[in-house]
Short mmCIF file of C-alpha atoms in Angstrom, two decimals:
data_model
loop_
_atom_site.label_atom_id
_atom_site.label_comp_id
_atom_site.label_asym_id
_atom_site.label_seq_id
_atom_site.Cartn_x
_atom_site.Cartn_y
_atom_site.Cartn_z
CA UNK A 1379 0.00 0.00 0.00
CA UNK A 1380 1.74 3.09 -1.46
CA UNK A 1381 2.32 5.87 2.04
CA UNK A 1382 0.26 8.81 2.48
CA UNK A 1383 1.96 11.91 1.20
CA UNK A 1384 2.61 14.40 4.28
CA UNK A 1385 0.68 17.17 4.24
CA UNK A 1386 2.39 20.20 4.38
CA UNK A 1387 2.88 22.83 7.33
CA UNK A 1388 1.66 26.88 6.84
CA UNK A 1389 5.66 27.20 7.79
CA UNK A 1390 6.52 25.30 5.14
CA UNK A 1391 3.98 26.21 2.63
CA UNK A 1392 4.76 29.81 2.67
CA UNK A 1393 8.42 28.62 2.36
CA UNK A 1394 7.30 26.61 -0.54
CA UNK A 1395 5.73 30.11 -2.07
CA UNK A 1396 8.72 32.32 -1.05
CA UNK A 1397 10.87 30.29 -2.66
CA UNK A 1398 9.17 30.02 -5.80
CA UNK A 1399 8.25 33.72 -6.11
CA UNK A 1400 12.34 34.94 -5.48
CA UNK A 1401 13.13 32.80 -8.04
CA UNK A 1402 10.99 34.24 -10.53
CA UNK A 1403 11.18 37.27 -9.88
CA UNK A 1404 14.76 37.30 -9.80
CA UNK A 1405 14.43 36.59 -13.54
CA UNK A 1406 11.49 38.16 -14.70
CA UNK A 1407 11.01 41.33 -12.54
CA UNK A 1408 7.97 41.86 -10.20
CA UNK A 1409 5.35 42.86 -12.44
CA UNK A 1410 6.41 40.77 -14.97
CA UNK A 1411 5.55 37.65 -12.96
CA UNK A 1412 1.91 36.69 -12.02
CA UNK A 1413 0.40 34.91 -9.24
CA UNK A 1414 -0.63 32.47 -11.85
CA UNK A 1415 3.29 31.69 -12.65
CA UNK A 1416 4.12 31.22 -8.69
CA UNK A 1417 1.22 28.66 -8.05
CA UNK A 1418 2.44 26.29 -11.05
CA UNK A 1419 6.16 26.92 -9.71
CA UNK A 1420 5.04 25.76 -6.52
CA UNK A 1421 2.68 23.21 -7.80
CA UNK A 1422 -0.23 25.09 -6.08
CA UNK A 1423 -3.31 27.07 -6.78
CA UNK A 1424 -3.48 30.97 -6.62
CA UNK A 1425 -6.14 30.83 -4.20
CA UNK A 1426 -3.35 29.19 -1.77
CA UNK A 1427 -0.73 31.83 -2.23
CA UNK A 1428 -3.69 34.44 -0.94
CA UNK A 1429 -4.37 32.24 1.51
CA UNK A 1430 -0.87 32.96 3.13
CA UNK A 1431 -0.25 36.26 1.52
CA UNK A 1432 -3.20 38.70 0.87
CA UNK A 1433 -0.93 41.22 -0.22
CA UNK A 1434 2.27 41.59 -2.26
CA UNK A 1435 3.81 43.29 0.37
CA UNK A 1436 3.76 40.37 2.59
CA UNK A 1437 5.60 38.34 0.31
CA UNK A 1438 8.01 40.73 -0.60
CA UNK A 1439 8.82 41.15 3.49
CA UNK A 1440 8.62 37.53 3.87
CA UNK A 1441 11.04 37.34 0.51
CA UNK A 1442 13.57 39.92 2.61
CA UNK A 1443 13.15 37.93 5.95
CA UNK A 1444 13.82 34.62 4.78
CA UNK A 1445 17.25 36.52 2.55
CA UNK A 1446 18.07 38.32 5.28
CA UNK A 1447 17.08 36.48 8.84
CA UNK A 1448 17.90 33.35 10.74
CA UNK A 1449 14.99 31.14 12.29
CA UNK A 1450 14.26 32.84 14.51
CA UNK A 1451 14.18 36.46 13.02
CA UNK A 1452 17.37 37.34 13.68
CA UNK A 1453 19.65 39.15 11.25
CA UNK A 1454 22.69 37.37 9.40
CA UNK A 1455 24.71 40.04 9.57
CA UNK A 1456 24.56 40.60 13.51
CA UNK A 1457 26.52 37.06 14.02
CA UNK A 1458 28.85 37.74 11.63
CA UNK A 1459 30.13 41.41 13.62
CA UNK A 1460 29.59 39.62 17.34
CA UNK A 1461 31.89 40.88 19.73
CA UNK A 1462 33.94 42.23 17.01
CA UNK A 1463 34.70 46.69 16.64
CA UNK A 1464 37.32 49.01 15.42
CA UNK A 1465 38.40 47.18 11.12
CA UNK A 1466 37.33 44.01 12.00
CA UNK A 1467 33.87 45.31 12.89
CA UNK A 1468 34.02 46.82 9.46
CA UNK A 1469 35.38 43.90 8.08
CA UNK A 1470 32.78 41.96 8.93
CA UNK A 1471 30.18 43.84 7.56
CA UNK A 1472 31.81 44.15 4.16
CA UNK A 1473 32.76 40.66 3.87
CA UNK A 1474 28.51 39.59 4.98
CA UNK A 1475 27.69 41.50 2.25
CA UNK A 1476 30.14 40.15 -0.38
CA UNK A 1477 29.67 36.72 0.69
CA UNK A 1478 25.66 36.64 0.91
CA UNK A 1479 25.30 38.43 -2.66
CA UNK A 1480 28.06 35.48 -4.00
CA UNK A 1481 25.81 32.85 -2.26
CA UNK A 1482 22.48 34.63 -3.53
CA UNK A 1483 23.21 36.89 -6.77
CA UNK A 1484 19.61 36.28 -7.40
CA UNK A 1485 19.03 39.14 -4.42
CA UNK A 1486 20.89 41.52 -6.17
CA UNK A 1487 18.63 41.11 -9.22
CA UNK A 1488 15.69 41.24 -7.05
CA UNK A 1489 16.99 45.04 -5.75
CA UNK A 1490 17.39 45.85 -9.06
CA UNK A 1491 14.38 44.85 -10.43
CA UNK A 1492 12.70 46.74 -6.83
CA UNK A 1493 14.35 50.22 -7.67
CA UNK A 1494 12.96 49.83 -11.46
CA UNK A 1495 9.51 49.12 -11.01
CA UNK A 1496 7.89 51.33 -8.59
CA UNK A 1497 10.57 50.24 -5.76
CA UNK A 1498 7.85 49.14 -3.26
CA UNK A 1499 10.15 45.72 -2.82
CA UNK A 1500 12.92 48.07 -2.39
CA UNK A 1501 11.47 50.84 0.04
CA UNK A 1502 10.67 47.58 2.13
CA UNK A 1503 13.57 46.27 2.62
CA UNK A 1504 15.44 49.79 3.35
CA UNK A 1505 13.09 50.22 5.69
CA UNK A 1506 13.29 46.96 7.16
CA UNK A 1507 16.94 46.46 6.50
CA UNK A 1508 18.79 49.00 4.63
CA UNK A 1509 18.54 51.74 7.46
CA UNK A 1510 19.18 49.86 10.47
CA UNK A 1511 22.79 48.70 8.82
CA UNK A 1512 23.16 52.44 8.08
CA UNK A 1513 22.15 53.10 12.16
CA UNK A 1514 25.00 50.70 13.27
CA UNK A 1515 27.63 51.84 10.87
CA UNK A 1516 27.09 55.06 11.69
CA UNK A 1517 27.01 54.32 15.83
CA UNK A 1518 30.28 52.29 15.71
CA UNK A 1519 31.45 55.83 13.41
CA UNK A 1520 30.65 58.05 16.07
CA UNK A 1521 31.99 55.86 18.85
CA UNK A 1522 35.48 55.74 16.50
CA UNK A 1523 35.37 59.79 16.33
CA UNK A 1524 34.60 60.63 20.11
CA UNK A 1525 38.06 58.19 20.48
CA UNK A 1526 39.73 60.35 18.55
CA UNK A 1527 40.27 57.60 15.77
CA UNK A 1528 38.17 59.10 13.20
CA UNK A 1529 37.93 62.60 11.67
CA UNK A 1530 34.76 64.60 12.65
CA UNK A 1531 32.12 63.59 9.90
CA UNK A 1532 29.34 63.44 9.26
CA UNK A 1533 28.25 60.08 10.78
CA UNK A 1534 25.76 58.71 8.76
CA UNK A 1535 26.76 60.48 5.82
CA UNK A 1536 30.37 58.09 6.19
CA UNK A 1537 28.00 55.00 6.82
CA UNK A 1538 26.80 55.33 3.51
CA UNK A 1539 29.67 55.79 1.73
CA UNK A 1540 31.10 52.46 3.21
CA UNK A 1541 28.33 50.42 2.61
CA UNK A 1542 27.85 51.92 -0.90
CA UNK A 1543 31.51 50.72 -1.53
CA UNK A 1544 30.80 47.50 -0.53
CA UNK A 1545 26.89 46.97 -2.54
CA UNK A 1546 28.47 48.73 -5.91
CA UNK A 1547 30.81 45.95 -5.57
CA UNK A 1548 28.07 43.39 -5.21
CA UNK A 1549 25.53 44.54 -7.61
CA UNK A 1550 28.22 45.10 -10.21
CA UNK A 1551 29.74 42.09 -9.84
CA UNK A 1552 26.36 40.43 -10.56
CA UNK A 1553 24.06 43.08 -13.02
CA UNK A 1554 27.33 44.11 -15.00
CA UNK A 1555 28.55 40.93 -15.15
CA UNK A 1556 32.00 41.59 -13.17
CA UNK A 1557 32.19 38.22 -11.93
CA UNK A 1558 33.78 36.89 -15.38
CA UNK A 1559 36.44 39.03 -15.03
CA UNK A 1560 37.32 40.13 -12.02
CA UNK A 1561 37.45 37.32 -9.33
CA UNK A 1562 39.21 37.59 -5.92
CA UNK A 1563 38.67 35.95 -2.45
CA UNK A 1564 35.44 38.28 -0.33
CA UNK A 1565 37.87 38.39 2.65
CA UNK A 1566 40.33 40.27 0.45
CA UNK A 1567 37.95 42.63 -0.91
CA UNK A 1568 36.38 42.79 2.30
CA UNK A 1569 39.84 44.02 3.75
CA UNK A 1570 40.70 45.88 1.32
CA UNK A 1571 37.49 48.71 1.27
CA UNK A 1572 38.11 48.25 4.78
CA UNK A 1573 41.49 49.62 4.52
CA UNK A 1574 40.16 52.51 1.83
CA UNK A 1575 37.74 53.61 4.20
CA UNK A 1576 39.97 54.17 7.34
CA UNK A 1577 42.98 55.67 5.38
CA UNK A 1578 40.26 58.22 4.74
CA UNK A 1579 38.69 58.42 7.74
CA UNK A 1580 41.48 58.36 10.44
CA UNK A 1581 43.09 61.29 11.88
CA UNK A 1582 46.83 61.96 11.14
CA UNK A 1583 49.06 61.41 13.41
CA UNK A 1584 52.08 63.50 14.21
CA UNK A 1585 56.16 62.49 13.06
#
């Protein structure tokens, strides 16, 4: 007698739906991809994927959680800069970034395709994401300036211009196709922004 097939969980269902809507939009761009086109990817009906989402939104933040966030909600990027400060707190954040876009280059597509069409996908996840990176690059900044490491800048102003070192890098190694050509280890390039950044950020010191 042939077994039962296990019915699956909401959990894993919405998984199951996430999965198969990243995917295609990562090739085909939000609104060029239909609820219609994620059921048969997922082998579902449409009615299911409102059933668990009953608005794009929620799948885009549920397509930036399950990118961004560990089981339990937690962000990737926290445990990779644990206990760390001073470069290898920047290190750490550079080489997250250049290591999760190498794992996932379909993210950087899905970015992309966000800030082209109507960037709801991409308001989203700098709202959910984006800022609060910008927040702690900009607190471990300040703390770096009131020790007298840093220059006086402008704090979040400085955050930005790290992390859009580091995402230029990404996205252009995936969008423009970099990748053929230009291949070196993340740690590297992770170190070596790293090192751009503070050459231009610490104070000089005396002879």
């Amino acid at each position: 007698m042939p077994m039962k097939k296990k019915r699956m969980t909401g959990r894993e269902r919405k998984a199951q739906i996430v999965k198969a809507a990243s995917l295609l939009f990562s090739k085909k761009g939000f609104k060029g991809t239909s609820t219609r086109e994620i059921a048969k990817a997922a082998g579902i009906s449409e009615a299911t994927i409102f059933k668990h989402f009953s608005r794009k939104d929620e799948l885009y933040s549920a397509i930036i959680d399950t990118c961004c966030n560990d089981d339990e909600g937690r962000y990737h990027l926290m445990k990779s800069i644990e206990g760390k400060e001073g470069r290898e707190f920047f290190k750490g954040v550079a080489a997250y970034f250049i290591e999760r876009f190498d794992e996932d280059p379909g993210f950087a597509r899905l970015l992309m395709f966000g800030a082209l069409e109507g960037r709801r996908f991409t308001d989203i996840f700098m709202k959910s994401r984006g800022m609060d990176t910008v927040d702690l690059l900009a607190g471990h900044i300040k703390g770096l300036m009131r020790a007298g490491v840093f220059k006086r800048r402008d704090p979040e102003l400085s955050a930005r211009a790290f992390l859009g070192m580091v995402l230029h890098y990404c996205t252009a190694q995936e969008i423009y196709g970099f990748k053929r050509f230009f291949d070196r280890p993340p740690r590297k390039v992770a170190a070596t922004f790293v090192d751009i950044f503070f050459n231009g950020m610490e104070k000089e010191t005396g002879p």
